Coordinates of C-alpha atoms in Angstrom, one line a residue:
M16 CA 61.6 90.1 108.1
P17 CA 62.3 89.5 104.5
P18 CA 66.2 89.0 103.7
L19 CA 68.1 91.9 102.0
K20 CA 68.6 91.5 98.3
V21 CA 72.3 91.6 98.8
L22 CA 72.2 88.7 101.5
S23 CA 70.3 86.6 99.3
A24 CA 72.4 87.4 96.5
L25 CA 75.3 86.3 98.4
D26 CA 73.7 83.0 99.5
S27 CA 72.9 82.4 95.8
A28 CA 75.8 83.8 94.2
R29 CA 77.6 80.9 91.8
T30 CA 80.9 80.0 92.8
Q31 CA 83.4 82.7 90.7
Y32 CA 86.7 83.8 90.7
Y33 CA 86.4 86.4 93.8
H34 CA 85.6 83.5 96.0
F35 CA 89.1 81.6 95.2
K36 CA 90.7 84.9 95.5
A37 CA 89.2 85.4 98.9
I38 CA 90.3 81.8 99.8
I39 CA 94.0 82.5 99.0
I40 CA 93.9 86.0 100.9
A41 CA 92.3 84.5 104.1
G42 CA 94.1 81.5 103.9
M43 CA 97.6 82.8 103.6
G44 CA 97.2 84.1 107.4
L45 CA 96.7 80.5 108.3
F46 CA 99.5 79.6 106.2
T47 CA 101.6 81.7 107.9
D48 CA 100.4 80.7 111.3
A49 CA 101.3 76.9 110.6
Y50 CA 104.4 77.9 109.0
D51 CA 105.6 80.0 112.4
L52 CA 104.2 77.1 114.6
F53 CA 105.4 74.1 112.8
C54 CA 108.9 75.6 112.3
I55 CA 109.8 75.3 115.9
P56 CA 110.7 71.7 116.3
P57 CA 113.9 71.8 114.1
I58 CA 114.6 75.6 115.3
M59 CA 114.7 74.3 118.8
I60 CA 117.4 71.2 117.6
L61 CA 119.5 74.2 116.4
I62 CA 119.4 76.4 119.3
G63 CA 120.1 73.3 121.5
R64 CA 123.3 72.5 119.7
I65 CA 124.4 76.2 119.8
H66 CA 123.6 77.0 123.5
Y67 CA 123.2 73.5 125.4
E68 CA 126.5 71.8 124.3
D69 CA 128.1 72.3 127.7
Q70 CA 124.9 70.9 129.6
P71 CA 125.0 67.3 131.3
D72 CA 122.3 66.2 128.4
K73 CA 124.4 67.3 125.7
F74 CA 122.5 69.5 123.3
E75 CA 119.2 68.8 124.8
I76 CA 116.9 71.8 125.9
P77 CA 115.4 71.6 129.3
P78 CA 111.5 70.4 129.3
A79 CA 110.8 73.3 131.4
V80 CA 112.4 75.8 128.6
I81 CA 110.6 73.9 125.7
S82 CA 107.5 73.7 127.5
A83 CA 107.8 77.8 128.5
M84 CA 108.3 78.3 124.8
V85 CA 105.3 76.6 123.5
A86 CA 103.1 77.9 126.3
V87 CA 104.0 81.4 125.6
A88 CA 103.0 81.5 121.7
L89 CA 99.8 79.5 122.6
L90 CA 98.8 82.1 125.4
G91 CA 99.7 84.9 122.8
T92 CA 97.4 83.2 120.6
A93 CA 94.4 82.7 123.1
I94 CA 94.4 86.5 123.8
G95 CA 94.7 87.5 120.4
Q96 CA 91.7 85.2 119.4
V97 CA 89.7 87.1 122.3
V98 CA 90.8 90.5 121.5
F99 CA 91.1 90.9 117.6
G100 CA 87.7 88.7 117.6
Y101 CA 86.1 91.4 119.6
L102 CA 87.6 94.4 117.5
G103 CA 86.4 92.6 114.5
D104 CA 82.9 93.2 115.6
R105 CA 83.5 96.6 116.8
I106 CA 85.4 98.4 114.2
G107 CA 85.0 96.0 111.2
R108 CA 86.6 92.8 109.9
R109 CA 88.6 94.4 107.0
R110 CA 90.5 97.0 109.4
V111 CA 91.5 94.4 112.1
Y112 CA 92.1 91.7 109.5
G113 CA 95.1 94.0 107.9
L114 CA 96.3 94.9 111.6
S115 CA 96.6 91.4 112.6
L116 CA 98.7 90.2 109.6
M117 CA 101.2 93.1 110.0
L118 CA 101.6 91.8 113.4
M119 CA 102.4 88.3 112.3
S120 CA 105.2 90.0 109.9
L121 CA 106.7 92.5 112.3
S122 CA 107.1 89.7 114.9
S123 CA 108.3 87.1 112.6
L124 CA 111.2 89.4 111.7
G125 CA 111.3 90.1 115.8
C126 CA 112.0 86.3 116.4
G127 CA 115.1 86.3 114.0
F128 CA 116.4 89.6 114.9
S129 CA 117.5 88.6 118.4
V130 CA 120.6 90.9 118.9
C131 CA 121.8 88.8 122.1
R132 CA 124.3 86.5 122.1
S133 CA 124.0 84.7 125.2
R134 CA 121.4 81.8 126.1
V135 CA 119.0 83.5 128.5
C136 CA 118.8 86.7 126.3
I137 CA 118.4 84.7 123.2
L138 CA 115.6 82.6 124.4
G139 CA 113.8 85.6 126.5
S140 CA 113.9 87.5 123.2
L141 CA 112.6 84.6 121.2
G142 CA 109.8 84.0 123.8
F143 CA 108.7 87.9 123.6
F144 CA 108.4 87.6 120.1
R145 CA 106.7 84.4 119.7
F146 CA 104.2 86.0 122.2
L147 CA 103.5 89.1 120.0
L148 CA 103.4 86.3 117.0
G149 CA 100.7 84.4 119.0
L150 CA 98.8 87.5 119.5
G151 CA 98.9 88.0 115.4
I152 CA 98.1 84.5 115.0
G153 CA 95.2 84.5 117.1
G154 CA 93.7 87.2 115.6
D155 CA 94.0 85.8 112.3
Y156 CA 91.7 82.6 113.5
P157 CA 88.1 84.5 113.9
L158 CA 88.9 87.2 111.1
S159 CA 89.5 84.7 108.5
A160 CA 86.7 82.4 109.3
T161 CA 84.1 85.1 109.8
I162 CA 85.4 86.8 106.7
M163 CA 85.1 83.7 104.4
S164 CA 81.7 82.8 105.8
E165 CA 80.2 86.2 105.0
F166 CA 81.4 86.2 101.6
A167 CA 80.2 82.5 100.7
N168 CA 77.1 81.1 99.6
K169 CA 75.1 78.9 101.6
M170 CA 75.6 75.9 99.5
T171 CA 79.2 75.5 99.5
R172 CA 80.4 77.8 102.4
G173 CA 81.4 75.1 104.4
A174 CA 83.9 74.0 101.7
F175 CA 85.2 77.4 101.3
I176 CA 85.9 78.0 105.0
A177 CA 87.6 74.5 105.1
A178 CA 89.5 75.4 102.0
V179 CA 90.9 78.4 103.9
F180 CA 91.6 76.3 106.9
S181 CA 93.5 73.9 104.7
M182 CA 96.1 76.3 104.1
Q183 CA 97.6 75.4 107.4
G184 CA 98.5 72.0 105.7
F185 CA 100.6 74.0 103.2
G186 CA 102.3 76.0 105.7
I187 CA 103.3 73.1 107.8
L188 CA 104.7 71.5 104.4
A189 CA 106.3 74.8 103.6
S190 CA 107.9 75.4 106.9
S191 CA 109.5 71.9 106.6
V192 CA 110.7 72.2 103.2
V193 CA 112.2 75.9 103.5
T194 CA 114.0 74.2 106.9
M195 CA 115.3 71.5 104.8
I196 CA 116.6 73.9 102.1
V197 CA 118.1 76.4 104.4
C198 CA 119.8 73.6 106.5
K199 CA 121.3 71.9 103.4
A200 CA 122.3 75.1 102.1
F201 CA 124.1 76.1 104.9
D202 CA 125.7 72.6 105.6
R203 CA 127.4 73.0 102.4
A204 CA 128.5 76.5 103.0
S205 CA 130.0 75.6 106.4
G206 CA 131.7 72.5 105.3
A207 CA 130.6 70.8 108.7
D208 CA 130.9 67.3 109.8
A209 CA 130.0 65.3 112.9
A210 CA 133.5 66.3 114.1
D211 CA 132.5 69.9 114.1
P212 CA 128.7 69.5 115.6
T213 CA 127.6 72.9 115.9
P214 CA 128.9 75.1 112.9
Q215 CA 129.1 78.6 113.4
L216 CA 126.6 79.3 110.8
A217 CA 123.9 77.6 112.6
D218 CA 123.2 80.5 114.8
I219 CA 122.2 82.3 111.5
A220 CA 120.4 79.4 110.0
W221 CA 117.8 79.4 112.7
R222 CA 117.0 83.0 112.2
V223 CA 116.7 83.0 108.4
I224 CA 114.3 80.2 108.7
L225 CA 112.0 82.3 111.2
M226 CA 112.4 85.5 109.3
L227 CA 111.4 84.1 106.0
G228 CA 107.9 83.2 107.6
A229 CA 107.5 87.2 107.4
I230 CA 107.3 87.0 103.7
P231 CA 103.9 85.4 102.8
A232 CA 102.1 87.4 105.4
A233 CA 103.9 90.7 104.2
L234 CA 102.9 89.9 100.3
T235 CA 99.4 89.4 101.6
C236 CA 98.9 92.6 103.5
Y237 CA 98.3 94.8 100.4
W238 CA 95.4 92.2 99.2
R239 CA 93.9 92.0 102.6
M240 CA 93.7 95.8 103.0
M241 CA 92.0 96.1 99.6
M242 CA 89.1 93.8 100.3
P243 CA 86.0 95.4 100.7
E244 CA 84.2 95.2 104.0
T245 CA 82.0 92.1 104.3
A246 CA 78.3 92.9 103.3
R247 CA 77.2 91.4 106.2
Y248 CA 78.7 93.4 108.5
T249 CA 78.3 96.8 106.5
A250 CA 74.3 95.7 106.1
L251 CA 73.6 94.5 109.5
V252 CA 76.2 95.9 112.1
E253 CA 76.6 99.3 110.3
Q254 CA 73.3 99.5 108.9
N255 CA 74.2 100.7 105.4
V256 CA 72.5 98.4 103.1
L257 CA 73.3 100.6 100.1
Q258 CA 77.3 100.5 100.7
A259 CA 76.9 96.8 101.2
A260 CA 75.3 96.3 97.8
K261 CA 77.8 98.9 96.3
D262 CA 80.7 96.7 97.7
M263 CA 79.5 93.6 96.4
E264 CA 78.9 94.9 92.8
K265 CA 82.6 95.5 92.6
V266 CA 83.5 92.1 93.6
L267 CA 81.0 89.7 92.5
D268 CA 79.5 89.0 88.9
V269 CA 76.2 91.0 89.6
S270 CA 74.8 94.6 89.0
L271 CA 73.4 96.9 91.6
S272 CA 69.8 96.9 90.3
Q273 CA 70.0 93.3 91.4
I274 CA 70.9 93.6 95.0
A275 CA 69.7 97.2 95.9
E276 CA 66.7 97.7 98.1
D277 CA 63.7 98.7 95.7
H278 CA 62.3 100.9 98.8
P279 CA 65.2 101.7 101.1
I280 CA 64.4 102.2 104.7
P281 CA 66.2 104.7 106.7
P282 CA 68.8 103.1 108.9
L283 CA 67.6 101.6 112.2
A284 CA 69.9 100.3 114.8
P285 CA 69.0 96.5 115.6
P286 CA 67.7 96.1 119.1
S287 CA 70.8 95.2 121.0
Y288 CA 71.7 93.2 124.0
P289 CA 75.1 93.0 125.6
L290 CA 77.7 90.1 124.9
L291 CA 77.4 87.6 127.7
S292 CA 74.1 88.9 129.3
R293 CA 71.3 87.1 130.2
Q294 CA 69.5 87.4 126.9
F295 CA 72.7 86.5 124.8
F296 CA 73.1 83.3 127.0
R297 CA 69.3 82.5 126.3
R298 CA 69.5 82.6 122.7
H299 CA 73.3 81.8 122.0
G300 CA 74.8 80.3 125.5
Q301 CA 74.4 76.5 124.3
D302 CA 75.8 77.1 120.8
L303 CA 79.0 79.1 122.5
L304 CA 79.5 76.4 125.1
S305 CA 79.5 73.6 123.1
C306 CA 81.7 75.5 120.3
A307 CA 83.9 76.2 123.2
I308 CA 84.1 72.7 124.9
T309 CA 84.5 70.8 121.5
W310 CA 87.3 73.1 120.5
F311 CA 88.8 72.7 124.0
L312 CA 88.7 69.0 124.0
L313 CA 90.0 68.7 120.2
D314 CA 93.1 70.9 121.0
I315 CA 94.1 68.8 124.3
V316 CA 94.1 65.6 121.9
F317 CA 95.9 67.5 118.5
Y318 CA 98.4 69.5 120.4
S319 CA 99.4 66.2 122.6
S320 CA 101.1 64.9 119.2
N321 CA 104.2 65.7 120.8
L322 CA 104.1 62.5 122.7
F323 CA 104.3 60.7 119.5
Q324 CA 107.0 62.9 117.9
S325 CA 109.8 62.1 120.4
K326 CA 109.2 58.5 120.0
I327 CA 109.2 58.5 116.0
Y328 CA 112.1 60.8 115.8
K329 CA 114.2 58.6 117.8
R330 CA 113.6 55.6 115.5
F331 CA 113.7 57.5 112.1
I332 CA 116.6 59.9 112.9
P333 CA 120.4 59.0 113.3
D334 CA 122.2 59.4 116.4
K335 CA 122.8 63.1 117.8
F336 CA 126.4 62.7 118.1
K337 CA 126.9 61.2 114.6
V338 CA 125.7 64.1 112.6
N339 CA 126.0 67.9 113.0
A340 CA 123.5 70.6 113.7
F341 CA 122.1 71.0 110.2
E342 CA 121.8 67.2 109.5
A343 CA 119.7 66.8 112.9
A344 CA 117.4 69.7 111.9
F345 CA 117.2 68.3 108.5
E346 CA 115.9 65.2 109.3
V347 CA 113.3 66.2 111.8
A348 CA 112.0 68.8 109.1
K349 CA 111.9 65.9 106.6
L350 CA 109.7 63.5 108.8
Q351 CA 107.4 66.3 109.5
A352 CA 107.2 67.1 105.6
I353 CA 106.5 63.3 105.2
V354 CA 103.6 63.5 107.8
A355 CA 102.2 66.8 106.2
A356 CA 102.2 65.1 102.7
Y357 CA 100.5 61.6 103.3
S358 CA 98.2 62.5 106.3
T359 CA 97.7 66.3 107.1
I360 CA 96.9 67.8 103.7
P361 CA 94.9 65.0 102.6
G362 CA 92.9 65.3 106.0
Y363 CA 92.2 68.8 105.2
W364 CA 91.1 68.7 101.8
A365 CA 88.8 65.3 102.5
A366 CA 86.9 67.7 104.7
V367 CA 86.7 70.0 101.8
F368 CA 84.9 67.5 99.7
F369 CA 82.7 66.1 102.3
I370 CA 81.7 69.0 104.8
D371 CA 78.9 70.4 102.4
R372 CA 77.9 66.7 101.5
V373 CA 77.8 65.0 104.8
G374 CA 77.2 67.9 107.3
R375 CA 79.3 69.4 110.1
V376 CA 78.0 67.4 113.0
K377 CA 78.6 63.9 111.3
I378 CA 82.1 64.7 110.3
Q379 CA 82.9 66.2 113.7
M380 CA 81.6 63.0 115.3
M381 CA 83.2 60.7 113.1
G382 CA 86.7 62.3 113.7
F383 CA 86.5 62.1 117.3
L384 CA 85.5 58.4 117.4
F385 CA 88.3 57.5 114.8
M386 CA 90.9 59.5 116.8
A387 CA 89.7 57.8 119.7
A388 CA 90.2 54.2 118.1
V389 CA 93.7 54.9 116.9
Y390 CA 94.8 56.3 120.6
F391 CA 93.2 53.1 122.2
A392 CA 95.2 50.9 119.4
I393 CA 98.3 52.7 120.2
G394 CA 97.6 53.3 123.9
I395 CA 96.5 50.1 125.2
P396 CA 99.3 48.0 123.8
Y397 CA 101.9 50.6 124.1
Y398 CA 104.5 49.0 126.6
S399 CA 103.6 45.5 125.4
H400 CA 104.3 46.3 121.8
W401 CA 104.8 49.9 120.3
D402 CA 107.4 50.8 122.9
H403 CA 109.6 48.2 121.0
H404 CA 108.4 48.3 117.8
T405 CA 108.1 52.0 116.6
D406 CA 107.9 51.1 113.2
R407 CA 106.0 51.9 109.8
G408 CA 102.9 50.7 111.5
F409 CA 103.4 52.9 114.1
M410 CA 104.1 55.7 111.8
F411 CA 100.9 54.9 109.7
L412 CA 98.6 55.0 113.1
Y413 CA 100.4 58.4 114.0
G414 CA 99.3 59.7 110.7
L415 CA 96.0 58.5 111.1
T416 CA 95.4 60.9 114.1
F417 CA 96.1 63.8 111.9
F418 CA 94.3 62.8 109.2
F419 CA 91.1 62.3 111.0
A420 CA 91.6 65.4 113.4
N421 CA 91.8 67.5 110.0
L422 CA 89.0 65.5 108.3
G423 CA 86.7 66.0 111.6
P424 CA 87.0 68.1 114.4
N425 CA 90.2 70.2 113.7
T426 CA 88.0 71.7 110.8
T427 CA 84.7 71.5 112.1
T428 CA 85.6 73.6 115.2
F429 CA 86.9 76.4 113.0
I430 CA 83.9 76.4 110.5
V431 CA 80.7 76.2 113.1
P432 CA 81.5 79.0 115.1
A433 CA 82.1 81.1 112.1
E434 CA 78.1 80.3 111.1
L435 CA 76.0 80.2 114.5
F436 CA 76.0 83.6 115.9
P437 CA 74.6 87.0 115.0
A438 CA 76.8 89.3 112.5
R439 CA 77.6 91.5 115.4
F440 CA 78.8 88.8 117.7
R441 CA 80.3 86.6 115.3
S442 CA 83.9 87.3 115.3
T443 CA 83.8 87.4 119.1
C444 CA 82.1 84.3 119.6
H445 CA 84.5 82.5 117.2
G446 CA 87.4 84.1 119.1
L447 CA 86.1 83.1 122.4
S448 CA 85.8 79.7 121.3
G449 CA 89.3 79.5 119.7
A450 CA 90.9 80.7 123.0
A451 CA 89.2 78.0 124.9
G452 CA 90.7 75.6 122.4
K453 CA 94.2 77.3 122.9
L454 CA 93.8 76.7 126.3
G455 CA 93.4 73.1 125.8
A456 CA 96.3 73.0 123.6
M457 CA 98.4 74.0 126.8
V458 CA 96.8 71.4 128.6
G459 CA 98.0 68.8 125.4
S460 CA 101.4 69.9 124.5
V461 CA 102.7 70.8 127.9
G462 CA 100.6 69.0 130.6
F463 CA 100.6 65.4 128.8
L464 CA 104.1 65.9 127.6
W465 CA 105.2 66.0 131.3
A466 CA 102.4 63.2 132.3
S467 CA 103.8 60.9 129.4
H468 CA 106.8 59.7 131.3
K469 CA 106.7 56.6 133.5
K470 CA 110.0 57.0 134.7
K471 CA 112.3 59.9 135.4
E472 CA 114.2 60.5 132.2
E473 CA 115.4 63.1 129.8
G474 CA 114.7 66.0 132.7
Y475 CA 111.1 64.7 132.8
P476 CA 110.0 63.5 136.4
K477 CA 108.2 60.2 136.9
A478 CA 104.6 60.4 135.9
I479 CA 101.6 58.3 134.6
G480 CA 103.5 57.3 131.4
M481 CA 102.4 56.7 127.8
M482 CA 99.8 53.9 128.0
V483 CA 97.5 55.8 130.5
S484 CA 98.3 59.3 128.7
L485 CA 96.9 57.8 125.2
V486 CA 94.1 56.3 126.8
I487 CA 92.9 59.2 128.5
L488 CA 93.3 61.2 125.1
G489 CA 91.2 58.5 123.7
G490 CA 88.6 59.1 126.2
V491 CA 88.6 62.9 125.7
C492 CA 87.9 62.1 122.1
I493 CA 84.7 60.2 123.2
V494 CA 83.6 63.0 125.3
G495 CA 83.9 65.4 122.3
A496 CA 81.9 63.2 120.3
V497 CA 79.1 63.0 122.8
I498 CA 79.1 66.9 123.4
T499 CA 79.1 67.1 119.6
Y500 CA 75.8 64.7 119.3
L501 CA 73.9 66.5 122.2
F502 CA 74.6 70.0 121.9
T503 CA 76.2 71.0 118.2
P504 CA 73.8 72.1 115.8
E505 CA 73.9 71.3 112.0
T506 CA 74.4 74.5 109.8
K507 CA 74.7 72.9 106.5
G508 CA 72.9 74.4 103.5
R509 CA 71.5 77.3 105.7
S510 CA 72.0 81.0 105.5
L511 CA 74.0 82.6 108.2
E512 CA 71.1 84.5 109.2
E513 CA 68.9 81.2 109.7
N514 CA 71.4 79.7 112.0
E515 CA 71.7 82.8 114.1
N516 CA 68.8 81.6 116.2
D517 CA 67.8 85.2 116.6
D518 CA 64.2 85.1 115.9
E519 CA 62.8 87.1 118.6
E520 CA 65.0 90.1 117.5
A521 CA 64.1 89.7 113.7
T522 CA 60.4 90.2 114.9
E523 CA 61.1 93.1 116.9
M524 CA 63.3 94.6 114.0
S525 CA 60.0 93.9 111.5
L526 CA 57.9 95.5 114.4
L527 CA 60.1 98.6 114.4
R528 CA 60.2 98.9 110.9
C529 CA 56.6 98.4 110.2
S530 CA 55.7 101.0 112.6
R531 CA 58.0 103.5 111.4
S532 CA 57.0 102.8 107.6
H533 CA 53.5 102.8 108.5
N534 CA 53.2 105.5 111.3
S535 CA 52.1 108.4 108.9
T536 CA 49.6 106.8 107.0
T537 CA 48.0 104.0 109.5
R538 CA 46.8 103.8 113.0
P539 CA 49.3 101.8 115.1
G540 CA 48.6 98.3 115.5
S541 CA 46.6 97.7 112.4
N542 CA 46.9 95.7 109.2
H543 CA 50.4 94.4 108.6
C544 CA 52.1 95.6 111.9
S545 CA 48.8 93.4 113.6
E546 CA 50.1 90.4 111.4
V547 CA 53.9 90.9 112.7
A548 CA 52.4 91.0 116.4
A549 CA 50.2 88.2 115.9
A550 CA 53.1 85.9 114.6
S551 CA 55.1 87.1 117.4
S552 CA 52.9 86.1 119.9
A553 CA 52.0 82.9 118.3

């Protein structure tokens, strides 16, 4: 079946203003995602100062509480990816897109508006709203990637989606800068010092930091609702080709006469098979499993960065008994900002530059392999060297893990699921792949955090230790590279319809359309219809 004009126009459209506008609108959700997730470390310091001052480990939140706060947000994200991804295919990308952002805005405000004063109530309320926040964050992943992929042209599609994803880096930087500003402002306003380690204003400061995360999401809600539905969803799922052409005429520099069909065919629902059916797995099962497994493996490693943070922060942060709450949170935020500026953000933009030049598969393999090399370089000599020399060299290697993750699999696992699947499954499959990743994130951020202690310390039980944990993580990266090489298809420079691996369905639609258009003038099975059938049997 020849491609529709409107889809061909999208694939060959020159880069123009609307593409950049779509990057900002779609990326602002991921900006907010990163802000809300990465402002938590300094906020937990403030909460520890306020509510754990009377504990044996003074100012330290118990590991079980920290693990629960991390896990509840990740669980919400995994559920949100599946639910909102499914809804994006059922009722449209645009409608669900705005809903996810509204949920993020309201839950960000809810995180700060805990009316409780007791420790249990505060943490329970915060956990509840962070679960809701996770739902919104999870919904943003498949919808941002799908919308950008369906608007982009085929030659720069990877760079556009990577640019959307790179907004996470700026979200991390923004969360750190905002935290530093708020802490410094409250510190001066309270006139606190080390003799007053927990000023009363600290309880307001962490709420302000969380609530400020609602601003970028709220500002983007209007623009998201004003975006038209993607042409691919309107034309291929809703079967309204004329409306798709009208929508694209409004936002792209192209006239309706160039993209409207010369001889419109009456809408005909495509032959459909259910999600996760035998037909689905035969055509798309390997792609879905490949996307889900590589994302799962990547997030095990990526979210285990908590293992490094505790070691780095102890080296570069003043003793907690010599600074007040605001100064302690400020120092943690400052280190996060430094790491974001020298490794995280450059990694994202290196991916933007190389993704359409090198290809998804090569970059993903390279990222996994370089991450493995860094983990081995840190892990194997950990107790003989790094445990006693957590210096700038260690900081540099720590930053490389983020750089190569963002240049490689952290970006590509977000891109590839938005390119491989048919339009009616695209958002759902991206959500399923992302949910698998968040399960890996739970393993990395909670499981390995507990496993990394060689002796009983800081509330953690004795486990396998840092050296073994880091070597295992390096091995996980090797497995990710192997799976990428064996099972991940290259999508660079191809239209979304070419990547779908749905040739049989396209033939069936051609036969049905052919039969309909020739039925009144030609006997069944003759001329063009016979040619299509012959091509199918061949």
